Coordinates of N, CA and C in Angstrom, one line a residue:
M242 N 0.8 -1.3 0.1 CA -0.4 0.2 -0.3 C 0.8 1.0 0.1
S243 N 1.9 1.3 0.7 CA 2.5 2.8 0.9 C 3.1 2.8 -0.6
T244 N 3.9 1.4 -1.1 CA 4.7 1.8 -2.6 C 3.4 3.0 -3.3
K245 N 2.5 1.8 -2.9 CA 1.3 3.3 -3.9 C 1.9 4.2 -4.1
L246 N 1.0 5.1 -2.2 CA 1.1 5.7 -2.3 C 2.4 6.9 -2.9
V247 N 3.5 6.8 -2.6 CA 4.5 7.4 -3.1 C 4.2 7.5 -5.3
E248 N 3.9 5.7 -5.8 CA 3.6 6.6 -6.6 C 3.4 7.9 -6.9
R249 N 1.8 7.4 -6.2 CA 1.0 8.9 -5.9 C 1.5 10.9 -6.4
G250 N 2.4 10.7 -5.1 CA 3.1 11.2 -4.8 C 3.2 11.7 -3.5
A251 N 2.5 11.1 -2.9 CA 2.5 11.1 -1.0 C 3.9 11.0 -0.2
R252 N 4.2 11.9 0.4 CA 5.3 12.3 1.4 C 5.4 11.1 2.9
I253 N 5.9 10.4 2.8 CA 5.9 9.4 4.3 C 6.8 9.5 5.3
R254 N 6.4 10.0 6.2 CA 7.2 10.3 7.3 C 7.6 9.6 8.2
R255 N 8.8 7.7 9.2 CA 8.1 7.6 9.6 C 9.0 7.9 11.1
T256 N 8.9 7.3 11.8 CA 9.4 8.3 13.6 C 9.1 6.7 14.5
K257 N 11.1 6.4 15.0 CA 10.6 4.8 15.4 C 11.0 5.7 16.9
W258 N 9.8 4.9 17.8 CA 10.2 4.8 19.3 C 10.3 4.1 20.1
V259 N 11.2 4.7 21.0 CA 11.4 3.2 22.7 C 10.8 3.8 23.1
E260 N 9.9 3.0 25.0 CA 9.6 3.3 26.1 C 10.9 3.2 26.3
L261 N 10.8 4.2 27.8 CA 11.5 3.9 28.7 C 10.9 3.5 30.0
S262 N 11.5 2.7 30.9 CA 10.9 1.9 32.3 C 11.9 1.8 33.3
C263 N 12.0 2.5 34.6 CA 12.8 2.5 35.3 C 13.0 0.7 35.5
L264 N 14.4 1.0 36.2 CA 14.9 -0.8 37.0 C 14.8 -1.5 38.1
L265 N 15.2 0.2 39.2 CA 14.2 -0.2 39.8 C 12.9 -0.2 40.7
C266 N 12.1 0.6 40.4 CA 11.3 0.7 40.5 C 9.6 0.0 39.7
G267 N 9.9 0.3 38.2 CA 9.2 -0.6 37.9 C 8.0 0.6 36.2
E268 N 8.5 2.7 36.9 CA 7.9 2.9 36.4 C 8.0 4.0 35.3
A269 N 6.9 3.3 34.2 CA 6.7 4.2 33.0 C 7.3 5.3 33.3
V270 N 7.9 5.6 32.5 CA 9.6 7.0 32.6 C 9.1 7.8 31.8
A271 N 9.3 7.5 29.8 CA 9.5 8.6 29.1 C 9.6 7.3 27.7
T272 N 9.7 8.2 26.7 CA 9.4 7.8 25.3 C 11.2 8.5 25.0
L273 N 11.6 7.5 24.1 CA 12.7 8.6 23.1 C 12.2 7.9 21.9
E274 N 12.1 9.2 20.8 CA 11.4 9.7 19.8 C 12.4 9.4 18.9
G275 N 13.1 8.9 18.5 CA 14.1 9.2 16.7 C 15.0 9.4 17.6
G276 N 15.5 8.9 18.3 CA 16.3 8.0 19.1 C 17.2 9.8 19.2
A277 N 17.1 11.4 19.2 CA 16.8 12.8 19.2 C 15.3 13.2 20.9
V278 N 14.7 12.8 20.6 CA 14.0 14.1 21.0 C 13.0 12.6 21.9
L279 N 13.1 13.1 23.3 CA 12.8 12.5 25.0 C 11.4 13.3 25.8
R280 N 10.4 12.7 25.3 CA 9.3 13.4 25.9 C 8.3 12.0 27.4
P281 N 8.4 13.0 28.1 CA 8.4 12.3 29.9 C 6.6 12.4 30.2
R282 N 6.7 10.6 30.6 CA 5.5 10.6 30.7 C 4.1 12.0 31.8
T283 N 5.9 12.6 32.4 CA 4.7 13.8 33.5 C 6.5 14.2 33.6
S284 N 6.1 15.6 33.6 CA 6.9 16.7 33.9 C 8.6 16.4 35.1
N285 N 7.8 15.5 36.0 CA 8.5 15.1 37.6 C 9.7 13.5 36.8
S286 N 9.0 13.0 36.0 CA 9.0 11.5 35.5 C 10.2 11.0 35.3
A287 N 11.8 12.1 34.6 CA 12.5 12.7 34.0 C 13.6 12.6 34.7
R288 N 14.7 12.8 34.9 CA 15.4 14.2 34.9 C 17.4 13.5 34.4
V289 N 17.4 14.3 34.1 CA 18.4 14.6 33.1 C 20.0 15.0 34.0
I290 N 20.4 14.1 33.8 CA 22.4 14.1 35.6 C 23.7 13.9 34.0
G291 N 24.8 14.8 34.0 CA 24.7 15.4 32.7 C 24.5 14.3 31.4
A292 N 25.4 13.6 31.3 CA 24.5 12.8 30.2 C 24.1 11.3 30.1
R293 N 23.3 11.1 31.5 CA 22.1 10.3 31.8 C 20.9 11.2 31.1
V294 N 19.7 9.7 31.6 CA 19.3 10.2 31.9 C 18.3 9.5 33.1
V295 N 17.2 10.3 34.2 CA 17.6 8.4 35.6 C 16.3 9.1 36.2
C296 N 15.5 7.7 36.3 CA 13.9 7.8 36.8 C 14.0 9.3 37.9
G297 N 13.0 10.0 37.7 CA 12.7 11.1 38.6 C 11.9 10.8 39.2
R298 N 11.4 9.6 40.0 CA 11.0 8.5 41.6 C 11.7 8.6 42.5
C299 N 13.3 7.0 41.3 CA 13.9 7.2 42.4 C 15.5 7.3 42.2
G300 N 15.0 7.9 40.8 CA 17.0 8.0 40.3 C 17.8 6.4 39.9
G301 N 17.0 5.7 39.7 CA 17.2 4.2 38.8 C 17.6 4.7 37.7
S302 N 18.2 3.9 37.3 CA 18.7 3.4 35.2 C 17.7 3.1 34.7
L303 N 17.0 4.0 33.8 CA 16.4 4.0 32.5 C 16.8 2.2 32.0
S304 N 15.6 1.7 31.1 CA 15.9 0.1 30.8 C 14.4 0.5 29.2
P305 N 14.8 -0.1 27.9 CA 14.1 0.7 27.6 C 13.0 -1.3 27.6
T306 N 11.9 -0.7 27.0 CA 10.3 -1.8 26.9 C 10.2 -2.4 26.1
D307 N 9.2 -1.4 24.9 CA 8.5 -1.3 24.6 C 9.2 -1.0 22.7
Q308 N 8.7 -0.8 22.0 CA 9.9 -0.2 20.9 C 8.5 -0.6 19.2
G309 N 8.4 0.8 18.7 CA 7.7 0.7 17.5 C 8.4 1.6 16.9
E310 N 7.4 2.4 16.1 CA 6.9 2.8 14.4 C 5.7 3.2 14.1
R311 N 6.0 5.4 13.9 CA 5.0 5.6 13.7 C 4.9 6.1 12.6
V312 N 4.1 6.3 11.7 CA 3.9 6.9 9.6 C 3.3 7.5 10.3
H313 N 4.0 8.7 9.1 CA 2.7 10.1 9.1 C 2.6 10.4 7.3
F314 N 1.4 9.8 7.3 CA 1.3 10.6 5.7 C 1.4 12.3 5.5
V315 N 2.6 13.1 4.8 CA 2.4 14.4 4.9 C 1.7 15.0 3.0

């Protein structure tokens, strides 16, 4: 289906995402989109300490839990 849309001139933008959860408390902390955009679940759910992103509740390390791809037709 997407090849037919491309043949018609439609532009497709794909964004990969990864959900991050805390290893210590298990809280779903944030979503990382495109490897560069961090979207926290709440304003206090993630903290940046130096070059690390840690859990805002307990300060634990984050682990990827789910991943996927979002498709936008422009």
